[in-house]
Amino acid sequence: MNDSQFCPNRLGNDVILITGSTAGLGAAMAERFAREGAKVVITGRSEDRGKAMRERLEAVGTEALFVAMDVSQESQVKAAVGAAVERFGKLTGLVNNAAWIQNRNDGPLTEISAETWRKLVSVDLDGVFYASKYGLKAIAQAGGGAVLNMSSTGGIRGQVSSHCYGACKGAIQSLTLQMATYYSRYRIRTNCLVVGPFDTGEGRLRAIVEDPVKGRKLRHQYMGRVGQPHEVASSAAFLMSADASFINGVMLPVDNGGTIRSHTAHGAINMADVDPPSNDWVSLID
Amino acid sequence: MTTSTMEGGTTAFRKLDFDLSGRTAVVTGGGGAPGRGMGREISQIFAAAGANVVVVDINPEAAALTVNTIRDHGGEAISVSADVASSEDIERVAAVTNDAFGSVDVLVNHVGIGNNASLLDTSEEWWDRCQAVNLKAPFLTARQFLPGMLMKGKGVIINTVSICGLTGGRAGPAYTAAKHGLIGLTKNIAACYGDRGIRCVGIAPGGVRGEGPEWNSAEGRVMGTDEQPNLWPSLRRALDLNPRRGTPDEVAPAVLFLASDHASFINGAILPIDAGWTAV
């Protein structure tokens, strides 16, 4: 498949806000949604990247809005949702994508500082709470729509590090169930993508993939390769569209089977396992 | 109203923008009258996406109904009457398919039979037949069509595992056990052949109206229909949350998505299509 294969106008009536969409998977989803006809609200901390992303989407032929926002700040998130509704008259979709990965400082648990833990939770979990709190109300006022939460294989499998990130991603799956159960009465579907490693051009993953030992481990777990961003974006577009009208409260792994292989002789291998902090064995008893 | 709410689609023969042109798909349990049955809808949506479709059904008239509808809309399809629990019949399906369209790219193991009998009311004969149709048949078809997929280095197998494969207490023990087993088979195929280009996934429909002719066949008692509204308290609760049943044409787009290259990084996954029934 090439990433130009999409479904024109499948999201033609939708206005979708994506948190953390100036780069990476969020940007890939934004472009996908735009190509399928949605008006897209891009958010992120970087003005430069956000404006560049907005111009990219406008070049596709859709209307786009960039709102600078730190997802860990409730007032900023509230303002961004308000700006989206003001600009487009409604909000019909929300993707909780923004996340902060701080692998070098995040775990194992006994090694995480309270400050790092708090900062991670403020982005990776508080951000989902804030965006959902205001986004769900706006979507309900529009008569219904869809929410997509982004989780990770690290949220359902144990890792040697990134313990706070993993816990937040697990919590996001639980939140998905709560949201799916309650807000279906407002005709809002809430689903979750459980994603494996994707090549977003980030240096760290590239280095791992190219490392002879780490890359082999990673490719074994994920059956030969890491994913491309358009492979997440196509799943996201499906779940946000009417094609998924009877799908609600679902955790859909997009991981090339990575999470079903964890019981092999090689054991589970997640991103954090192939790129652990300075030591992957920490003596707890000095 | 937006395009993405829970209102659902009603179009009988929708053309979505997923391209399966040049590919051949086998759908077991694909027969049925218009507007009835998920297997029929899956067959139709595949044909609308450009696939050559092999409609397999134990009832030749039901298979012909689906094929005629597809052809009326300009699609390519053939029907094969077969008992999917018979390896001889599956070999015949493969031979007919090969003559008509060549090797198979997409296999949908949709057919299933079930009832709501309690364990103490389940006969050994019913248990064996239920395992044969729901669990042995997907093994037989996968064994038949996997080699061709492996030669191409690409193929998709989609098993209908039902929400009864994920939960207990909503159907008879024979059906529940078989569908749990089918999830195991799905993950085994995904894990063993994923790195050779094969994706194997499951769909878990629940609360879908008219869940295929198989429920109304001579073998299985009618289950989960409006005639038995008090059958499943948990379904009633789910309907309280989202007061409508799903329709077969809300299942078919998910199967088409999973069969297409849009789902190229999805393998071994089980996708509930139940409006949140299993989330509650």
Coordinates of C-alpha atoms in Angstrom, one line a residue:
Chain A
M1 CA 0.0 0.0 0.0
N2 CA 1.2 3.5 -0.6
D3 CA 0.2 6.2 1.7
S4 CA -1.8 8.0 -1.0
Q5 CA -4.5 5.3 -0.9
F6 CA -7.3 6.8 1.2
C7 CA -11.1 7.2 1.2
P8 CA -12.0 10.6 -0.1
N9 CA -14.7 12.4 1.8
R10 CA -15.2 9.6 4.3
L11 CA -14.7 12.2 7.0
G12 CA -16.2 15.0 5.1
N13 CA -18.6 16.1 7.8
D14 CA -16.1 15.9 10.6
V15 CA -14.1 18.4 12.6
I16 CA -11.4 16.5 14.5
L17 CA -9.0 17.8 17.1
I18 CA -5.8 15.8 17.5
T19 CA -3.5 16.5 20.5
G20 CA 0.2 16.4 19.7
S21 CA -0.2 16.6 16.0
T22 CA 2.6 18.8 14.8
A23 CA 4.9 15.8 14.3
G24 CA 5.0 12.0 14.4
L25 CA 1.9 9.8 14.4
G26 CA -0.3 12.8 15.2
A27 CA 0.8 14.6 12.1
A28 CA 0.3 11.4 10.0
M29 CA -3.3 11.1 11.4
A30 CA -3.9 14.8 10.7
E31 CA -2.8 14.5 7.1
R32 CA -4.9 11.3 6.7
F33 CA -8.0 12.9 8.1
A34 CA -7.5 15.9 5.9
R35 CA -7.2 13.8 2.8
E36 CA -10.4 12.1 3.8
G37 CA -12.2 15.4 4.0
A38 CA -12.1 16.3 7.7
K39 CA -11.4 19.7 9.0
V40 CA -8.5 19.2 11.3
V41 CA -7.5 21.1 14.5
I42 CA -3.7 20.7 15.1
T43 CA -2.4 21.2 18.5
G44 CA 1.0 21.2 20.1
R45 CA 3.6 23.3 21.9
S46 CA 5.7 24.3 18.9
E47 CA 4.3 27.3 17.0
D48 CA 6.7 26.7 14.1
R49 CA 5.9 23.1 13.6
G50 CA 2.2 23.8 14.1
K51 CA 2.1 26.5 11.4
A52 CA 4.0 24.3 9.0
M53 CA 1.6 21.5 9.6
R54 CA -1.4 23.7 9.1
E55 CA 0.1 24.8 5.8
R56 CA 0.7 21.2 4.8
L57 CA -3.0 20.4 5.4
E58 CA -4.2 23.4 3.6
A59 CA -2.2 22.3 0.6
V60 CA -4.2 19.1 0.7
G61 CA -7.2 21.3 0.2
T62 CA -8.8 21.1 3.6
E63 CA -9.4 23.7 6.3
A64 CA -7.1 23.4 9.2
L65 CA -6.5 25.3 12.5
F66 CA -3.4 25.3 14.6
V67 CA -3.8 26.1 18.3
A68 CA -0.6 26.2 20.4
M69 CA -1.3 24.2 23.5
D70 CA 0.4 22.3 26.3
V71 CA -1.8 19.3 26.9
S72 CA -0.8 19.2 30.6
Q73 CA -2.4 22.6 31.2
E74 CA -6.2 22.4 31.6
S75 CA -6.9 26.1 30.7
Q76 CA -4.9 25.8 27.5
V77 CA -6.8 22.6 26.5
K78 CA -10.1 24.2 27.3
A79 CA -9.2 27.2 25.2
A80 CA -8.1 25.0 22.3
V81 CA -11.4 23.1 22.2
G82 CA -13.2 26.5 22.3
A83 CA -11.2 27.8 19.5
A84 CA -12.0 24.7 17.4
V85 CA -15.7 25.1 17.9
E86 CA -15.5 28.9 17.3
R87 CA -13.7 28.4 14.0
F88 CA -15.6 25.5 12.6
G89 CA -18.9 25.7 14.4
K90 CA -18.6 22.2 16.0
L91 CA -16.3 19.4 17.0
T92 CA -17.1 15.8 16.0
G93 CA -13.9 14.0 16.8
L94 CA -11.0 14.0 19.3
V95 CA -7.8 12.0 19.1
N96 CA -5.9 11.8 22.4
N97 CA -2.5 11.4 20.9
A98 CA -0.1 13.7 22.8
A99 CA 2.4 11.8 24.9
W100 CA 5.8 12.3 26.4
I101 CA 8.3 9.5 26.3
Q102 CA 11.2 10.0 28.7
N103 CA 12.8 6.6 28.5
R104 CA 16.2 7.5 30.1
N105 CA 14.5 8.7 33.3
D106 CA 11.4 6.6 33.3
G107 CA 12.1 3.4 35.2
P108 CA 12.4 0.9 36.4
L109 CA 10.0 2.1 39.0
T110 CA 12.3 2.2 41.9
E111 CA 14.6 4.6 40.0
I112 CA 12.0 7.1 38.9
S113 CA 12.0 10.4 40.7
A114 CA 8.7 11.8 42.0
E115 CA 9.3 14.8 39.8
T116 CA 9.7 12.8 36.6
W117 CA 6.7 10.6 37.5
R118 CA 4.6 13.7 38.0
K119 CA 5.7 15.3 34.8
L120 CA 5.0 12.2 32.8
V121 CA 1.6 11.7 34.3
S122 CA 0.7 15.3 33.7
V123 CA 1.2 14.9 29.9
D124 CA 0.5 11.2 29.3
L125 CA -2.6 10.9 31.5
D126 CA -3.8 14.3 32.7
G127 CA -3.7 15.5 29.1
V128 CA -6.1 12.8 28.1
F129 CA -8.4 13.7 30.9
Y130 CA -8.4 17.4 30.0
A131 CA -8.9 17.0 26.3
S132 CA -11.7 14.4 26.9
K133 CA -13.4 16.6 29.6
Y134 CA -13.8 19.5 27.2
G135 CA -13.8 17.5 23.9
L136 CA -16.6 15.1 24.9
K137 CA -18.9 18.0 25.8
A138 CA -18.3 19.7 22.5
I139 CA -18.8 16.5 20.6
A140 CA -22.1 15.8 22.5
Q141 CA -23.3 19.3 21.6
A142 CA -22.6 18.5 17.9
G143 CA -24.9 15.5 18.2
G144 CA -22.3 12.8 18.5
G145 CA -19.0 11.6 17.1
A146 CA -15.9 9.6 17.9
V147 CA -13.0 9.7 20.3
L148 CA -9.8 7.8 19.7
N149 CA -7.3 7.2 22.5
M150 CA -3.7 6.3 21.7
S151 CA -2.2 3.5 23.9
S152 CA 0.9 1.4 23.4
T153 CA 1.9 -2.2 23.6
G154 CA 3.9 -1.0 26.6
G155 CA 0.6 -0.4 28.3
I156 CA -0.4 -4.1 28.2
R157 CA 3.0 -5.8 28.5
G158 CA 5.7 -5.6 31.1
Q159 CA 8.9 -3.8 30.3
V160 CA 12.2 -3.4 32.0
S161 CA 11.8 0.4 32.0
S162 CA 9.4 3.1 31.0
H163 CA 7.2 2.0 33.9
C164 CA 5.4 5.3 34.3
Y165 CA 4.7 5.6 30.6
G166 CA 3.4 2.0 30.5
A167 CA 1.2 2.7 33.5
C168 CA -0.3 5.8 31.8
K169 CA -0.9 3.8 28.6
G170 CA -2.6 1.1 30.6
A171 CA -4.8 3.7 32.4
I172 CA -5.7 5.1 29.0
Q173 CA -7.2 1.8 28.0
S174 CA -9.3 1.7 31.2
L175 CA -10.4 5.3 30.5
T176 CA -11.5 4.1 27.1
L177 CA -13.8 1.6 28.6
Q178 CA -15.3 4.2 31.0
M179 CA -15.8 6.7 28.2
A180 CA -17.2 4.2 25.8
T181 CA -19.7 3.0 28.3
Y182 CA -21.0 6.3 29.5
Y183 CA -20.8 8.6 26.5
S184 CA -22.4 6.2 24.0
R185 CA -25.7 7.7 25.3
Y186 CA -24.5 10.9 23.6
R187 CA -23.8 8.9 20.4
I188 CA -20.1 9.2 21.0
R189 CA -18.0 6.1 20.3
T190 CA -14.6 5.8 22.1
N191 CA -12.0 3.4 20.9
C192 CA -8.3 2.9 21.5
L193 CA -5.3 2.0 19.3
V194 CA -2.6 0.0 21.0
V195 CA 0.4 0.7 18.8
G196 CA 3.7 -1.0 18.5
P197 CA 6.9 0.8 17.4
F198 CA 6.6 3.1 14.4
D199 CA 9.2 4.8 12.3
T200 CA 8.3 8.4 12.7
G201 CA 11.8 9.5 11.7
E202 CA 12.8 9.9 15.3
G203 CA 16.5 9.3 15.7
R204 CA 16.3 6.9 18.7
L205 CA 14.1 4.3 16.9
R206 CA 16.2 4.5 13.8
A207 CA 19.3 3.9 15.8
I208 CA 17.7 0.8 17.4
V209 CA 16.5 -0.6 14.2
E210 CA 19.9 -0.2 12.6
D211 CA 21.7 -1.7 15.6
P212 CA 22.5 -5.4 14.7
V213 CA 21.4 -6.9 18.1
K214 CA 18.7 -4.5 19.2
G215 CA 17.3 -4.3 15.7
R216 CA 17.1 -8.0 15.3
K217 CA 15.2 -8.3 18.7
L218 CA 12.8 -5.7 17.7
R219 CA 12.1 -7.1 14.3
H220 CA 11.6 -10.5 15.8
Q221 CA 9.0 -9.3 18.2
Y222 CA 7.2 -7.4 15.6
M223 CA 7.5 -10.0 12.8
G224 CA 10.1 -8.5 10.7
R225 CA 9.6 -4.7 10.8
V226 CA 8.5 -1.6 12.6
G227 CA 5.4 0.2 11.3
Q228 CA 5.1 3.2 9.1
P229 CA 3.0 6.1 10.4
H230 CA 0.4 5.8 7.6
E231 CA -0.4 2.3 9.0
V232 CA -1.6 3.9 12.2
A233 CA -3.3 6.7 10.4
S234 CA -5.4 4.3 8.2
S235 CA -6.6 2.5 11.3
A236 CA -7.4 5.8 13.0
A237 CA -9.4 7.0 10.0
F238 CA -11.4 3.8 10.0
L239 CA -12.3 4.0 13.7
M240 CA -13.2 7.7 13.4
S241 CA -15.5 7.1 10.4
A242 CA -19.0 5.8 10.0
D243 CA -17.4 2.5 8.7
A244 CA -17.0 1.8 12.4
S245 CA -20.4 2.8 13.5
F246 CA -21.0 -0.3 15.7
I247 CA -17.5 -0.3 17.1
N248 CA -17.1 1.1 20.6
G249 CA -14.9 0.4 23.6
V250 CA -12.4 -1.5 21.5
M251 CA -8.6 -1.8 22.1
L252 CA -7.2 -2.5 18.6
P253 CA -3.6 -3.5 18.5
V254 CA -1.7 -2.1 15.6
D255 CA 1.5 -3.9 16.3
N256 CA 2.0 -6.5 13.6
G257 CA 1.2 -9.2 16.1
G258 CA 3.9 -8.0 18.6
T259 CA 1.7 -8.5 21.7
I260 CA 0.6 -12.1 20.8
R261 CA 4.2 -13.2 20.6
S262 CA 5.3 -12.3 24.1
H263 CA 5.3 -15.9 25.3
T264 CA 7.8 -17.1 22.8
A265 CA 11.2 -18.4 23.9
H266 CA 12.7 -15.0 23.2
G267 CA 10.3 -13.3 25.7
A268 CA 8.6 -10.0 25.4
I269 CA 10.5 -7.3 23.7
N270 CA 9.2 -3.8 23.9
M271 CA 10.8 -0.6 22.9
A272 CA 12.0 0.1 26.5
D273 CA 13.6 -3.3 26.6
V274 CA 15.8 -2.9 23.7
D275 CA 16.8 0.6 24.7
P276 CA 16.8 0.6 28.5
P277 CA 18.3 3.1 30.8
S278 CA 21.9 2.9 31.7
N279 CA 21.5 -0.5 33.3
D280 CA 18.7 -3.0 32.7
W281 CA 19.5 -4.6 36.0
V282 CA 19.4 -2.4 39.1
S283 CA 20.4 -3.7 42.4
L284 CA 17.8 -2.9 45.0
I285 CA 19.9 -4.0 47.9
D286 CA 23.1 -2.1 48.4
Chain B
M1 CA -25.5 14.1 12.9
T2 CA -22.0 13.4 11.7
T3 CA -20.6 10.6 9.7
S4 CA -19.0 9.0 12.7
T5 CA -21.8 8.6 15.3
M6 CA -23.4 5.3 16.3
E7 CA -26.3 5.7 13.9
G8 CA -24.9 3.2 11.4
G9 CA -25.4 2.6 7.8
T10 CA -28.2 1.0 6.0
T11 CA -27.1 0.8 2.4
A12 CA -27.4 -2.7 1.1
F13 CA -24.5 -2.6 -1.3
R14 CA -22.1 0.1 -0.4
K15 CA -18.9 0.8 -2.3
L16 CA -16.2 1.9 0.0
D17 CA -12.8 3.1 -1.2
F18 CA -10.9 0.1 -0.3
D19 CA -9.2 -1.5 -3.2
L20 CA -9.3 -5.3 -3.4
S21 CA -9.2 -5.4 -7.2
G22 CA -7.4 -8.4 -8.6
R23 CA -7.7 -10.3 -5.3
T24 CA -9.7 -13.4 -4.7
A25 CA -11.6 -13.9 -1.5
V26 CA -13.3 -17.0 -0.1
V27 CA -16.2 -16.3 2.3
T28 CA -17.7 -19.3 4.2
G29 CA -21.3 -18.8 5.2
G30 CA -21.6 -16.2 2.5
G31 CA -25.1 -17.2 1.4
G32 CA -28.3 -15.5 2.2
A33 CA -31.3 -13.5 1.1
P34 CA -30.8 -9.7 0.5
G35 CA -30.4 -7.8 3.7
R36 CA -29.8 -10.9 5.8
G37 CA -26.6 -12.2 7.2
M38 CA -23.1 -10.9 7.8
G39 CA -21.5 -13.4 5.4
R40 CA -23.7 -12.1 2.6
E41 CA -22.8 -8.5 3.4
I42 CA -19.1 -9.4 3.6
S43 CA -19.2 -11.1 0.2
Q44 CA -21.0 -8.1 -1.3
I45 CA -18.7 -5.5 0.1
F46 CA -15.6 -7.5 -1.1
A47 CA -17.1 -7.7 -4.6
A48 CA -17.9 -3.9 -4.5
A49 CA -14.2 -3.3 -3.6
G50 CA -13.2 -5.2 -6.8
A51 CA -12.4 -8.7 -5.4
N52 CA -13.4 -12.0 -7.0
V53 CA -15.6 -13.6 -4.4
V54 CA -16.1 -17.3 -3.8
V55 CA -19.3 -17.7 -1.8
V56 CA -19.3 -20.9 0.2
D57 CA -22.4 -22.1 1.9
I58 CA -23.9 -25.4 2.8
N59 CA -27.2 -24.2 1.3
P60 CA -26.7 -23.8 -2.5
E61 CA -29.8 -21.6 -2.9
A62 CA -28.5 -19.2 -0.3
A63 CA -25.1 -19.0 -2.0
A64 CA -26.7 -18.4 -5.3
L65 CA -28.8 -15.5 -3.9
T66 CA -25.6 -13.7 -2.8
V67 CA -23.8 -14.4 -6.1
N68 CA -26.8 -13.2 -8.1
T69 CA -26.9 -9.9 -6.2
I70 CA -23.2 -9.4 -6.7
R71 CA -23.4 -10.1 -10.4
D72 CA -26.4 -7.8 -10.7
H73 CA -24.2 -5.1 -9.5
G74 CA -21.4 -5.9 -11.9
G75 CA -19.2 -7.9 -9.5
E76 CA -17.4 -11.1 -9.9
A77 CA -18.5 -14.1 -7.8
I78 CA -19.1 -17.8 -7.9
S79 CA -20.9 -20.1 -5.4
V80 CA -19.8 -23.4 -4.0
S81 CA -22.0 -25.5 -1.9
A82 CA -19.9 -27.2 0.8
D83 CA -19.9 -28.6 4.3
V84 CA -16.9 -26.7 5.7
A85 CA -16.3 -29.4 8.3
S86 CA -15.5 -31.8 5.5
S87 CA -11.9 -31.8 4.3
E88 CA -13.0 -33.3 1.0
D89 CA -15.5 -30.5 0.5
I90 CA -12.8 -27.9 1.3
E91 CA -10.5 -29.5 -1.3
R92 CA -13.3 -29.2 -3.8
V93 CA -13.8 -25.5 -2.9
A94 CA -10.1 -24.9 -3.5
A95 CA -10.3 -26.7 -6.9
V96 CA -13.3 -24.7 -8.1
T97 CA -11.7 -21.5 -6.8
N98 CA -8.5 -22.2 -8.6
D99 CA -10.2 -22.9 -11.8
A100 CA -12.3 -19.7 -11.7
F101 CA -9.9 -17.2 -10.1
G102 CA -6.5 -18.7 -9.3
S103 CA -5.1 -18.7 -5.8
V104 CA -6.8 -17.1 -2.8
D105 CA -5.7 -13.8 -1.2
V106 CA -8.3 -13.4 1.5
L107 CA -10.1 -16.1 3.5
V108 CA -13.0 -15.3 5.7
N109 CA -14.1 -18.1 8.0
H110 CA -17.5 -16.7 8.8
V111 CA -19.8 -19.7 9.1
G112 CA -20.8 -20.8 12.5
I113 CA -23.6 -22.7 14.3
G114 CA -24.7 -22.3 17.8
N115 CA -27.5 -22.6 20.4
N116 CA -28.2 -21.5 23.9
A117 CA -28.6 -25.0 25.4
S118 CA -27.0 -25.3 28.9
L119 CA -24.2 -27.8 29.4
L120 CA -26.6 -30.4 30.9
D121 CA -28.8 -30.1 27.8
T122 CA -25.9 -30.4 25.3
S123 CA -25.6 -33.7 23.5
E124 CA -22.3 -35.2 22.5
E125 CA -23.5 -35.2 18.9
W126 CA -24.2 -31.4 19.1
W127 CA -20.9 -30.7 20.8
D128 CA -19.0 -32.6 18.1
R129 CA -20.9 -30.9 15.3
C130 CA -20.4 -27.4 16.9
Q131 CA -16.6 -28.0 17.2
A132 CA -16.4 -29.3 13.6
V133 CA -18.2 -26.3 12.0
N134 CA -16.9 -23.5 14.3
L135 CA -13.3 -24.7 15.0
K136 CA -12.2 -27.5 12.8
A137 CA -13.5 -25.8 9.6
P138 CA -11.3 -22.7 10.0
F139 CA -8.3 -25.1 10.5
L140 CA -9.2 -27.0 7.4
T141 CA -9.6 -23.9 5.2
A142 CA -6.5 -22.3 6.6
R143 CA -4.5 -25.5 5.9
Q144 CA -5.9 -25.5 2.4
F145 CA -5.3 -21.9 1.4
L146 CA -2.2 -20.9 3.4
P147 CA 0.3 -22.6 1.0
G148 CA -0.9 -20.4 -1.8
M149 CA -0.7 -17.3 0.3
L150 CA 2.8 -18.2 1.5
M151 CA 3.9 -18.6 -2.1
K152 CA 2.8 -15.1 -2.8
G153 CA 4.2 -13.8 0.5
K154 CA 0.9 -12.2 1.3
G155 CA -2.5 -13.2 2.5
V156 CA -5.2 -12.4 5.1
I157 CA -7.3 -14.8 7.1
I158 CA -10.2 -13.4 9.0
N159 CA -12.1 -15.5 11.5
T160 CA -15.5 -14.6 12.9
V161 CA -14.9 -15.4 16.6
S162 CA -18.0 -13.7 18.1
I163 CA -18.1 -11.9 21.4
C164 CA -18.8 -15.4 22.7
G165 CA -15.1 -16.1 22.0
L166 CA -14.2 -13.3 24.4
T167 CA -16.7 -13.9 27.2
G168 CA -18.7 -16.6 28.9
G169 CA -22.4 -17.1 29.6
R170 CA -23.9 -15.7 26.5
A171 CA -24.3 -18.9 24.4
G172 CA -24.2 -22.6 24.8
P173 CA -21.0 -24.3 26.0
A174 CA -20.2 -25.9 22.7
Y175 CA -20.3 -22.6 20.8
T176 CA -18.5 -20.7 23.6
A177 CA -15.7 -23.2 23.8
A178 CA -15.3 -23.4 20.0
K179 CA -15.2 -19.7 19.6
H180 CA -12.6 -19.4 22.4
G181 CA -10.6 -22.0 20.6
L182 CA -10.9 -20.1 17.4
I183 CA -9.3 -17.1 19.0
G184 CA -6.4 -19.4 19.9
L185 CA -6.2 -20.6 16.3
T186 CA -6.2 -17.0 15.1
K187 CA -3.3 -16.0 17.3
N188 CA -1.4 -19.1 16.5
I189 CA -1.6 -18.5 12.7
A190 CA -0.8 -14.8 13.2
A191 CA 2.3 -15.6 15.4
C192 CA 3.6 -18.5 13.2
Y193 CA 3.1 -16.9 9.7
G194 CA 3.2 -13.2 10.4
D195 CA 6.8 -12.8 9.4
R196 CA 6.0 -14.5 6.0
G197 CA 3.4 -11.9 5.0
I198 CA 0.3 -13.5 6.4
R199 CA -2.1 -11.6 8.7
C200 CA -4.7 -13.5 10.7
V201 CA -7.3 -11.6 12.7
G202 CA -10.6 -12.1 14.3
I203 CA -13.9 -10.1 14.3
A204 CA -16.1 -10.4 17.3
P205 CA -19.6 -9.2 16.4
G206 CA -22.2 -9.0 19.2
G207 CA -25.7 -7.6 19.3
V208 CA -26.0 -7.6 15.5
R209 CA -29.5 -8.1 14.1
G210 CA -29.9 -11.1 11.9
E211 CA -26.6 -12.7 12.8
G212 CA -26.5 -14.8 9.7
P213 CA -28.7 -17.6 8.4
E214 CA -26.7 -20.0 10.4
W215 CA -28.6 -19.1 13.5
N216 CA -31.9 -20.0 11.9
S217 CA -30.7 -23.1 10.2
A218 CA -32.0 -26.5 11.0
E219 CA -28.9 -27.2 13.0
G220 CA -29.0 -24.2 15.3
R221 CA -31.8 -22.7 17.2
V222 CA -32.7 -19.1 16.7
M223 CA -30.6 -17.1 19.0
G224 CA -30.4 -13.5 20.1
T225 CA -33.3 -12.3 18.0
D226 CA -36.0 -9.9 18.8
E227 CA -38.3 -12.8 19.4
Q228 CA -36.3 -13.6 22.6
P229 CA -35.7 -10.1 24.0
N230 CA -35.1 -11.4 27.6
L231 CA -32.6 -13.9 26.6
W232 CA -29.4 -12.1 27.7
P233 CA -29.6 -9.6 30.5
S234 CA -26.2 -8.3 29.6
L235 CA -27.4 -7.5 26.1
R236 CA -30.4 -5.7 27.6
R237 CA -27.9 -3.6 29.6
A238 CA -25.9 -2.9 26.5
L239 CA -29.0 -1.9 24.7
D240 CA -29.8 0.5 27.5
L241 CA -26.5 2.2 26.8
N242 CA -27.0 2.3 23.0
P243 CA -30.5 1.4 22.3
R244 CA -30.3 -0.2 19.0
R245 CA -29.0 -3.4 17.5
G246 CA -26.3 -3.4 14.9
T247 CA -26.9 -4.4 11.3
P248 CA -24.8 -6.8 9.1
D249 CA -23.7 -3.9 6.9
E250 CA -22.0 -2.4 9.9
V251 CA -19.9 -5.5 10.3
A252 CA -18.9 -5.8 6.6
P253 CA -16.9 -2.5 6.4
A254 CA -14.7 -3.7 9.4
V255 CA -14.0 -6.9 7.6
L256 CA -13.1 -5.1 4.4
F257 CA -10.8 -2.8 6.4
L258 CA -9.0 -5.7 8.0
A259 CA -8.8 -7.5 4.6
S260 CA -7.3 -4.4 2.9
D261 CA -3.8 -3.0 3.0
H262 CA -5.2 -0.3 5.3
A263 CA -4.7 -2.8 8.1
S264 CA -1.2 -3.8 7.0
F265 CA 0.2 -3.6 10.5
I266 CA -2.7 -5.4 12.2
N267 CA -2.1 -9.0 12.9
G268 CA -3.4 -11.4 15.6
A269 CA -5.9 -8.7 16.8
I270 CA -9.5 -9.5 17.8
L271 CA -11.8 -6.7 16.9
P272 CA -15.2 -6.5 18.7
I273 CA -18.0 -5.1 16.7
D274 CA -20.6 -4.8 19.4
A275 CA -21.2 -1.1 20.2
G276 CA -19.4 -1.5 23.5
W277 CA -21.2 -4.6 24.8
T278 CA -18.0 -6.3 25.9
A279 CA -16.6 -3.0 27.3
V280 CA -19.4 -2.8 29.9

